[in-house]
Coordinates of C-alpha atoms in Angstrom, one line a residue:
M1 CA 102.8 33.7 49.9
P2 CA 104.9 31.9 52.0
I3 CA 108.9 31.9 52.3
F4 CA 111.5 30.4 54.2
S5 CA 114.9 29.5 54.2
T6 CA 117.0 27.2 53.1
Y7 CA 120.5 25.5 54.3
D8 CA 122.6 27.8 52.5
G9 CA 120.8 30.3 53.0
T10 CA 118.8 30.6 50.1
A11 CA 115.5 32.0 50.2
L12 CA 112.3 29.4 49.1
A13 CA 109.4 30.3 48.4
Y14 CA 105.7 27.8 48.0
H15 CA 102.3 27.9 47.8
L16 CA 99.4 26.4 49.8
V17 CA 96.8 25.9 47.6
G18 CA 93.3 23.8 49.5
E19 CA 93.1 22.6 52.9
G20 CA 93.6 19.3 54.7
E21 CA 96.5 17.4 55.5
P22 CA 99.8 18.5 53.8
L23 CA 101.1 17.0 49.7
I24 CA 104.5 18.3 49.1
C25 CA 104.0 18.9 45.8
L26 CA 107.6 19.0 43.8
P27 CA 107.4 20.3 40.0
G28 CA 109.1 19.1 37.1
G29 CA 111.0 20.4 34.3
P30 CA 113.0 20.5 35.0
M31 CA 113.1 23.5 37.3
R32 CA 109.6 24.8 36.1
A33 CA 108.0 27.1 38.6
A34 CA 105.3 25.2 40.3
R35 CA 102.4 27.4 39.1
Y36 CA 101.8 24.7 36.3
F37 CA 100.5 21.9 39.0
G38 CA 97.3 24.4 39.3
D39 CA 95.4 22.6 42.0
L40 CA 96.5 19.2 40.3
G41 CA 93.1 18.6 38.7
G42 CA 91.3 19.0 41.7
L43 CA 93.4 17.0 44.2
A44 CA 93.3 19.8 46.6
R45 CA 89.9 19.4 46.9
V46 CA 90.5 16.2 49.3
R47 CA 94.2 17.2 50.5
Q48 CA 95.8 20.6 51.2
L49 CA 99.1 21.5 48.5
V50 CA 102.1 22.8 49.0
L51 CA 103.7 23.1 45.8
L52 CA 107.4 24.2 46.4
D53 CA 109.1 26.4 43.9
L54 CA 112.2 25.3 43.5
R55 CA 115.1 27.8 44.2
G56 CA 115.5 29.4 40.8
T57 CA 112.4 28.7 40.2
G58 CA 109.2 31.0 40.4
D59 CA 108.7 32.9 43.8
S60 CA 112.3 30.8 44.6
A61 CA 115.4 33.6 45.1
V62 CA 118.5 32.1 42.4
P63 CA 121.4 30.9 44.5
Q64 CA 125.1 32.2 44.4
D65 CA 126.4 28.5 43.3
P66 CA 124.8 27.2 40.3
Q67 CA 125.9 24.0 41.4
T68 CA 123.5 23.6 43.9
Y69 CA 121.0 23.5 41.2
R70 CA 121.6 19.8 41.0
I71 CA 119.1 17.0 42.0
D72 CA 121.2 15.7 44.7
R73 CA 121.7 19.2 46.6
L74 CA 118.3 19.6 45.9
V75 CA 117.6 17.2 48.7
E76 CA 117.8 19.4 51.6
D77 CA 115.8 22.0 50.2
V78 CA 113.0 19.2 50.5
E79 CA 114.9 18.2 53.7
A80 CA 114.5 21.8 54.8
L81 CA 110.7 22.7 53.7
R82 CA 109.6 19.8 55.9
A83 CA 111.2 21.1 58.4
H84 CA 110.0 24.4 57.8
L85 CA 106.5 22.6 58.0
G86 CA 107.1 21.4 61.1
L87 CA 106.5 17.9 60.0
D88 CA 107.9 14.8 61.0
R89 CA 106.7 12.7 58.0
V90 CA 105.6 13.9 54.9
D91 CA 103.7 12.6 52.0
L92 CA 104.9 13.9 48.9
L93 CA 104.4 14.1 45.6
G94 CA 107.1 14.5 42.1
H95 CA 105.8 14.7 38.9
S96 CA 108.1 14.2 35.0
A97 CA 112.5 14.8 36.7
S98 CA 110.8 15.4 39.8
G99 CA 109.6 12.8 40.4
E100 CA 113.9 11.2 40.7
L101 CA 114.5 14.2 42.8
A102 CA 111.9 12.5 45.6
A103 CA 113.3 9.4 44.8
L104 CA 116.3 10.5 45.6
Y105 CA 114.8 12.1 48.9
A106 CA 113.2 8.9 50.2
A107 CA 116.7 7.2 49.7
K108 CA 118.0 9.6 51.8
Y109 CA 115.3 10.7 54.4
P110 CA 113.1 6.8 54.7
Q111 CA 112.2 8.3 58.2
R112 CA 110.8 11.3 57.3
L113 CA 108.4 9.9 54.5
R114 CA 104.5 8.8 55.3
S115 CA 104.0 8.4 51.4
L116 CA 105.8 8.5 48.3
T117 CA 103.8 9.6 44.7
L118 CA 105.6 9.5 41.5
V119 CA 103.4 10.8 38.7
T120 CA 104.9 10.3 35.1
P121 CA 107.9 9.8 36.9
G122 CA 111.9 10.6 35.1
T123 CA 113.8 6.5 35.4
G124 CA 117.1 7.5 34.1
T125 CA 118.8 8.6 37.1
L126 CA 117.4 5.2 38.9
G127 CA 119.4 3.8 35.9
L128 CA 116.4 2.9 34.1
P129 CA 116.8 5.6 31.7
A130 CA 114.0 5.6 28.6
T131 CA 114.4 4.9 25.4
D132 CA 114.5 6.7 21.6
Q133 CA 112.6 3.1 21.1
D134 CA 110.0 4.3 24.1
R135 CA 109.5 7.5 22.9
R136 CA 108.9 5.8 19.9
G137 CA 106.2 3.4 20.2
A138 CA 104.1 6.2 22.6
A139 CA 104.2 8.6 19.5
A140 CA 103.1 5.9 17.3
L141 CA 99.8 5.7 19.5
R142 CA 99.1 9.8 18.2
A143 CA 99.3 8.6 14.8
H144 CA 95.5 9.1 13.8
E145 CA 96.4 13.0 15.4
P146 CA 96.0 16.0 13.0
W147 CA 98.8 17.4 14.3
Y148 CA 100.1 14.1 14.1
P149 CA 103.0 14.5 10.9
E150 CA 105.0 17.5 11.9
A151 CA 105.6 16.4 15.5
R152 CA 107.0 12.9 14.6
A153 CA 108.9 15.1 12.6
A154 CA 110.6 16.9 15.0
L155 CA 110.7 14.1 17.7
D156 CA 112.8 12.5 14.9
E157 CA 115.3 15.9 14.3
I158 CA 115.7 15.5 18.3
Q159 CA 115.9 12.2 17.7
A160 CA 118.7 12.2 15.2
G161 CA 121.2 14.9 17.3
R162 CA 119.2 18.0 15.7
A163 CA 117.8 19.5 18.8
T164 CA 116.1 23.2 18.2
P165 CA 114.3 25.1 20.2
E166 CA 111.3 24.8 17.9
A167 CA 111.9 21.1 17.6
W168 CA 111.5 21.0 21.5
A169 CA 108.6 23.2 21.0
G170 CA 107.1 20.5 17.6
I171 CA 106.7 17.6 20.5
R172 CA 105.0 19.2 22.8
P173 CA 101.5 17.6 21.3
F174 CA 102.7 14.3 22.3
T175 CA 103.3 15.4 25.9
Y176 CA 99.5 15.9 26.5
G177 CA 96.4 12.9 25.7
R178 CA 94.4 15.7 23.8
W179 CA 95.9 19.0 22.4
D180 CA 92.9 21.1 23.3
E181 CA 93.1 24.7 24.0
A182 CA 93.7 23.5 27.2
A183 CA 97.2 21.6 26.9
Q184 CA 98.8 24.2 24.7
T185 CA 98.0 27.0 26.6
H186 CA 99.5 24.8 29.0
A187 CA 102.6 24.0 26.6
A188 CA 103.0 27.6 25.9
Q189 CA 103.3 28.8 29.7
S190 CA 106.5 26.3 30.0
P191 CA 109.3 28.5 28.3
V192 CA 108.4 31.9 30.7
Q193 CA 107.9 28.8 33.6
R194 CA 111.3 26.8 33.3
N195 CA 114.8 27.9 34.3
A196 CA 116.6 25.9 31.4
A197 CA 120.2 27.6 32.8
A198 CA 119.4 25.9 35.9
A199 CA 117.9 23.1 34.5
S200 CA 121.4 22.4 32.9
H201 CA 122.5 21.6 36.2
Y202 CA 120.3 19.6 37.7
Y203 CA 121.5 16.4 36.3
P204 CA 125.0 16.2 36.9
E205 CA 127.5 14.2 34.8
G206 CA 129.0 12.3 37.5
G207 CA 128.7 12.5 41.6
L208 CA 125.2 10.4 41.4
D209 CA 125.3 6.6 43.0
T210 CA 122.9 5.0 41.3
E211 CA 123.4 1.7 42.5
A212 CA 123.7 2.7 46.4
T213 CA 120.3 4.7 45.7
V214 CA 118.6 1.6 44.3
A215 CA 119.8 -0.4 47.7
A216 CA 118.0 2.1 49.2
L217 CA 115.0 2.3 47.2
R218 CA 114.5 -1.9 46.9
D219 CA 114.5 -1.1 51.1
L220 CA 111.9 2.1 51.8
R221 CA 109.0 0.5 53.9
V222 CA 106.5 2.9 53.0
P223 CA 103.7 3.6 49.8
V224 CA 104.7 4.0 47.0
L225 CA 102.4 5.0 43.6
V226 CA 103.6 5.5 40.9
L227 CA 101.2 6.6 38.3
A228 CA 101.6 6.4 34.6
G229 CA 100.0 8.4 31.4
E230 CA 99.1 5.3 28.8
Y231 CA 100.8 7.8 26.8
D232 CA 103.7 9.0 27.9
G233 CA 106.7 7.8 26.5
G234 CA 109.4 9.6 28.9
P235 CA 108.6 6.9 30.6
S236 CA 106.2 4.4 28.8
P237 CA 104.1 2.1 31.5
D238 CA 107.0 -0.5 30.8
R239 CA 109.8 1.4 32.0
A240 CA 107.8 2.8 34.7
A241 CA 106.4 -0.6 36.3
E242 CA 110.0 -1.4 36.0
L243 CA 110.3 2.0 39.0
A244 CA 107.9 0.3 40.8
A245 CA 109.2 -3.0 40.8
L246 CA 112.0 -1.6 43.0
F247 CA 110.0 -0.4 45.9
P248 CA 108.2 -3.4 48.6
R249 CA 105.0 -1.9 48.7
A250 CA 104.1 -0.3 44.8
E251 CA 100.8 0.4 43.7
F252 CA 101.4 0.5 40.2
V253 CA 99.0 2.6 38.2
V254 CA 98.3 3.4 34.0
Q255 CA 96.0 6.8 33.4
R256 CA 94.3 5.5 30.7
G257 CA 93.9 8.5 27.2
A258 CA 97.0 10.4 29.5
A259 CA 100.2 11.0 28.7
H260 CA 102.7 13.3 30.8
F261 CA 100.8 15.2 32.6
P262 CA 97.2 12.9 33.5
W263 CA 95.4 15.8 36.1
M264 CA 95.3 18.0 32.7
D265 CA 93.4 15.2 30.4
G266 CA 91.6 13.0 33.1
P267 CA 91.5 15.1 35.7
G268 CA 88.6 13.0 38.0
A269 CA 90.4 9.5 36.5
F270 CA 93.3 11.8 38.4
V271 CA 92.5 12.6 41.9
R272 CA 90.8 9.0 42.5
A273 CA 93.9 7.0 41.8
V274 CA 95.5 9.9 43.7
A275 CA 93.1 10.7 46.7
A276 CA 92.9 6.3 46.5
F277 CA 96.0 6.3 47.2
L278 CA 96.4 8.9 50.4
D279 CA 93.7 7.8 51.8
P280 CA 95.1 5.3 55.3
D281 CA 91.8 3.9 55.0
V282 CA 91.8 2.6 50.9
R283 CA 93.5 0.1 49.5
S284 CA 93.7 -0.8 46.0
V285 CA 93.5 -3.8 43.7
Q286 CA 93.9 -4.1 39.7
A287 CA 91.1 -6.8 39.0
G288 CA 89.9 -7.4 35.5
G289 CA 92.3 -4.6 34.5
I290 CA 90.1 -2.3 36.8
R291 CA 91.6 -0.5 39.5
L292 CA 88.7 -1.0 42.5
A293 CA 89.5 0.9 46.0
Y294 CA 88.4 -1.0 48.7
R295 CA 87.8 -0.6 52.7
T296 CA 88.5 -2.7 55.0
W297 CA 87.4 -3.5 59.1
G298 CA 88.7 -6.4 61.6
A299 CA 91.1 -8.2 62.2
P300 CA 92.8 -9.6 58.8
S301 CA 92.3 -12.9 60.5
A302 CA 88.8 -12.9 61.0
P303 CA 86.1 -14.8 58.6
P304 CA 85.8 -12.6 55.7
V305 CA 83.0 -10.9 54.8
V306 CA 82.3 -8.8 51.0
L307 CA 79.9 -5.4 51.0
A308 CA 78.4 -4.7 47.4
H309 CA 77.0 -1.2 47.3
G310 CA 74.0 0.2 45.4
R311 CA 73.7 1.7 42.2
S312 CA 75.1 5.5 43.2
G313 CA 77.5 5.0 46.4
S314 CA 80.3 3.5 47.1
S315 CA 81.7 1.7 49.9
L316 CA 81.1 4.3 52.7
D317 CA 77.3 3.5 53.0
W318 CA 78.1 0.3 54.6
A319 CA 80.6 2.7 57.2
G320 CA 78.0 1.6 60.3
I321 CA 77.6 -1.8 59.3
A322 CA 81.2 -3.0 58.6
E323 CA 82.1 -2.0 62.0
Q324 CA 79.9 -3.8 63.9
L325 CA 80.6 -7.1 61.9
A326 CA 84.4 -5.8 62.5
N327 CA 83.3 -7.9 65.8
R328 CA 83.6 -10.6 64.1
H329 CA 84.9 -10.9 60.8
R330 CA 86.9 -9.2 58.7
V331 CA 84.8 -6.9 56.2
Y332 CA 85.9 -5.7 52.8
A333 CA 83.7 -2.6 51.0
L334 CA 84.6 -2.1 47.7
D335 CA 84.0 0.3 45.0
F336 CA 82.3 -0.6 42.2
R337 CA 83.7 0.2 38.4
G338 CA 82.0 3.8 38.2
H339 CA 81.4 4.5 41.4
G340 CA 83.9 6.2 44.2
L341 CA 87.5 6.5 44.2
S342 CA 87.8 2.8 41.8
D343 CA 88.0 3.2 37.7
W344 CA 85.0 4.7 35.2
P345 CA 86.0 3.4 32.8
G346 CA 82.3 3.9 30.3
R347 CA 81.0 1.1 30.4
Y348 CA 78.5 -0.7 32.7
S349 CA 76.6 -3.7 33.0
F350 CA 74.9 -6.0 35.8
E351 CA 77.7 -8.4 34.4
L352 CA 80.1 -6.4 34.3
F353 CA 79.5 -5.6 38.2
R354 CA 79.5 -9.2 38.5
D355 CA 82.6 -9.5 36.6
D356 CA 84.5 -6.7 39.3
L357 CA 82.9 -8.6 42.0
H358 CA 84.7 -11.9 41.1
A359 CA 87.6 -10.4 40.0
F360 CA 87.8 -8.8 43.4
L361 CA 87.3 -12.3 45.5
E362 CA 90.0 -13.9 43.7
A363 CA 92.2 -10.7 43.4
R364 CA 92.2 -10.2 47.4
N365 CA 91.9 -14.6 47.5
L366 CA 87.6 -14.8 49.1
S367 CA 86.9 -17.6 48.0
G368 CA 84.2 -18.5 50.1
A369 CA 83.5 -15.3 52.0
T370 CA 80.0 -14.7 52.7
V371 CA 78.9 -12.1 50.7
I372 CA 76.4 -9.3 50.7
G373 CA 74.8 -7.3 48.0
H374 CA 72.0 -4.6 48.3
S375 CA 70.5 -3.3 45.1
M376 CA 73.0 -3.1 42.2
G377 CA 75.8 -5.0 44.7
G378 CA 73.0 -7.1 45.1
A379 CA 71.9 -8.7 41.2
A380 CA 75.6 -8.5 41.0
A381 CA 76.3 -11.3 43.6
L382 CA 72.8 -13.2 42.4
L383 CA 74.9 -13.3 39.0
L384 CA 78.3 -14.4 40.4
A385 CA 76.1 -17.4 42.7
E386 CA 74.3 -18.4 39.7
R387 CA 77.9 -18.2 36.9
S388 CA 79.8 -19.3 39.8
P389 CA 78.5 -21.6 43.3
A390 CA 81.7 -22.7 44.7
L391 CA 83.3 -18.8 44.9
I392 CA 81.1 -17.2 47.7
G393 CA 80.3 -19.0 50.7
T394 CA 76.8 -17.2 51.9
L395 CA 74.4 -14.8 50.1
V396 CA 73.1 -12.0 51.4
I397 CA 70.6 -10.3 49.1
E398 CA 69.3 -6.7 50.5
D399 CA 66.8 -5.1 48.2
A400 CA 68.0 -5.9 45.0
P401 CA 65.7 -6.6 41.7
P402 CA 65.0 -9.9 40.7
L403 CA 65.1 -8.8 36.7
F404 CA 61.7 -9.3 36.2
P405 CA 61.1 -6.3 33.5
L406 CA 60.1 -3.2 34.9
D407 CA 56.1 -2.2 33.7
P408 CA 55.9 0.8 33.1
P409 CA 59.9 1.0 31.9
R410 CA 61.5 3.7 33.2
P411 CA 61.9 6.9 31.0
P412 CA 65.4 8.2 30.3
A413 CA 66.9 9.6 33.4
E414 CA 67.8 13.4 33.1
R415 CA 71.5 13.8 34.7
P416 CA 71.2 15.8 38.1
A417 CA 73.3 19.4 38.2
G418 CA 77.0 19.6 39.4
D419 CA 79.6 17.1 40.2
L420 CA 78.4 13.5 41.4
D421 CA 80.4 10.7 43.3
F422 CA 78.9 8.2 40.9
D423 CA 79.6 8.3 36.3
W424 CA 76.5 9.3 35.4
Q425 CA 76.5 6.6 32.3
V426 CA 75.5 3.9 34.6
V427 CA 72.2 5.4 35.0
P428 CA 70.7 5.1 31.6
S429 CA 73.7 1.5 31.1
T430 CA 71.5 0.1 34.0
D431 CA 68.6 1.1 33.5
A432 CA 68.0 -0.2 30.3
Q433 CA 69.3 -3.6 31.3
L434 CA 66.3 -3.5 34.0
N435 CA 63.9 -2.9 31.5
A436 CA 64.7 -5.3 29.1
P437 CA 66.8 -8.2 31.3
D438 CA 68.6 -10.9 30.1
P439 CA 65.5 -13.7 31.3
A440 CA 69.2 -16.3 32.2
A441 CA 68.9 -13.9 35.6
R442 CA 65.5 -15.3 37.1
E443 CA 65.6 -18.9 35.3
C444 CA 69.2 -20.1 36.6
L445 CA 68.2 -19.2 40.2
G446 CA 68.5 -22.4 41.0
D447 CA 71.8 -23.1 40.4
I448 CA 72.8 -21.1 43.5
T449 CA 74.5 -23.5 46.4
A450 CA 75.1 -21.0 48.8
P451 CA 72.5 -20.7 51.4
A452 CA 71.4 -17.7 51.2
L453 CA 68.9 -15.3 53.1
V454 CA 66.9 -12.5 51.0
V455 CA 66.6 -9.1 52.7
G456 CA 63.4 -6.7 51.5
G457 CA 62.2 -3.7 53.1
S458 CA 58.9 -3.4 53.2
R459 CA 58.5 0.4 52.3
S460 CA 60.5 0.0 49.3
P461 CA 59.5 0.3 45.3
I462 CA 61.0 -2.8 44.6
D463 CA 58.0 -5.7 44.3
Q464 CA 58.7 -7.0 47.3
E465 CA 56.4 -10.8 45.8
Q466 CA 59.4 -10.5 43.4
L467 CA 62.1 -10.8 45.8
A468 CA 59.7 -13.1 48.2
W469 CA 59.9 -15.8 44.9
A470 CA 63.4 -15.4 43.9
A471 CA 63.8 -16.3 47.6
R472 CA 61.6 -19.3 46.9
Q473 CA 64.0 -20.3 43.4
I474 CA 67.2 -20.7 45.9
P475 CA 68.3 -24.0 46.8
G476 CA 67.8 -23.2 50.8
G477 CA 67.1 -19.3 49.9
Q478 CA 64.7 -17.1 53.0
F479 CA 62.8 -14.4 53.0
V480 CA 62.4 -11.6 55.0
S481 CA 60.6 -8.5 55.8
V482 CA 62.2 -5.2 57.4
D483 CA 60.3 -2.2 58.2
A484 CA 62.9 0.2 56.0
G485 CA 62.5 0.9 52.7
H486 CA 64.9 0.4 50.2
L487 CA 68.0 1.2 51.6
V488 CA 66.8 -1.9 54.3
H489 CA 71.1 -1.2 55.7
T490 CA 70.9 2.2 56.4
D491 CA 66.6 2.5 57.2
N492 CA 66.5 0.1 59.9
P493 CA 70.1 -0.8 60.7
E494 CA 69.5 -2.7 64.4
E495 CA 66.6 -5.0 62.2
F496 CA 69.0 -5.5 59.2
L497 CA 71.8 -7.1 61.6
A498 CA 69.6 -9.2 63.4
A499 CA 68.4 -10.5 60.6
L500 CA 71.5 -11.6 60.2
R501 CA 72.4 -12.4 63.5
A502 CA 69.6 -14.8 62.6
F503 CA 70.9 -16.1 59.5
G504 CA 74.1 -17.7 61.2
I505 CA 76.0 -14.1 60.4
G506 CA 77.0 -11.1 63.8

């Protein structure tokens, strides 16, 4: 357990979890020991978490002056940790009350910040206090829960000015998306992990210049993620959105089914959102109510090409091809819903993937772009080109099934063991469609107006005669066979790129 000495000589402890680029994590409470973070739902698999025990909590020492527990004084401890770690600029994450601490640090030391992640952050010191109505509205969302009557009675007592330790304990179910055994254990540890005496000094009655802090945050030039829980009342998603609006480069995410501890409520969703934000090569866009992650290559002013991956893949599948195309194009490769770092909502179909592609093109103002889709992504691109012909400038379909009924039908697939980089529900959902597809998908191929190239893999299990037939149904469609399996652009990238160049894409 590393120890360092802060500005006034107080010895502070921090804990290192995981490997990779450091991410300094400030615990809430206020003044709760950092161990409640755990590994942040698995975020430690992609970043090294530097979990700071604030002074007087966990393994850190108690300071001589209790006034140093003030949130504005704790800013200097964060700066001392940065200097101790030898980092010129830091990625900083603040949870709950320490979301405000992280924001105060950003306002005072913007030049020392690389990114700011605010997880269900407090908002009061930034001029956006949570209201009783916020908390009542969030509580009402849980009215169907068996524990609701007792928890609501405790909330009413607190809001009536009759707060007791029992009442505070009574509202704990509201702070978790699922009040299961794991949540109850996590909540039960709070009293022993939190320094209540220190917390009484955290928010000073005076001395905080909210107006100056907000002005500094409005001028903050680093990327900011504000992540709210759907069921949280402090902050509610609306209040968190107001906070995000203060920052010029903010991304705002509401985690469905989560409350105040989103890494407990949905670790996968939490890690995907934060990991996508922290990865400098990944961006995200809200498209049709779904957060879609994507990667880019090439000059922003170059003609756009959009790459759509196949089932169980991700934008990373296109890296080699994207680097080649980037010589003359601005290349975008998205993660469809249920894949990679995008949202995994649990509902999937070729039509929903079509809608993802449509929403992405509109959100990025890419009407008229060249779209290259592999397999599932190719099927989505075909459906989109049929429905919105003017949206796609040029179309390339790589070994995508033309949605004839499979004969024989695919039997139910068994999920492989272990963690997957995609939502397994994608497989049974799309297999059902492949067994009995909507015939309109084939019947409307003649509605496609974009120049279209269908690329098949000569060694692919996909019926190549069906691909050639599909190309003939598209006005101006062409078919070319490449010596490859189903993963044409991976198996034989040189010939795949040559086919694109012959078609005018290169």
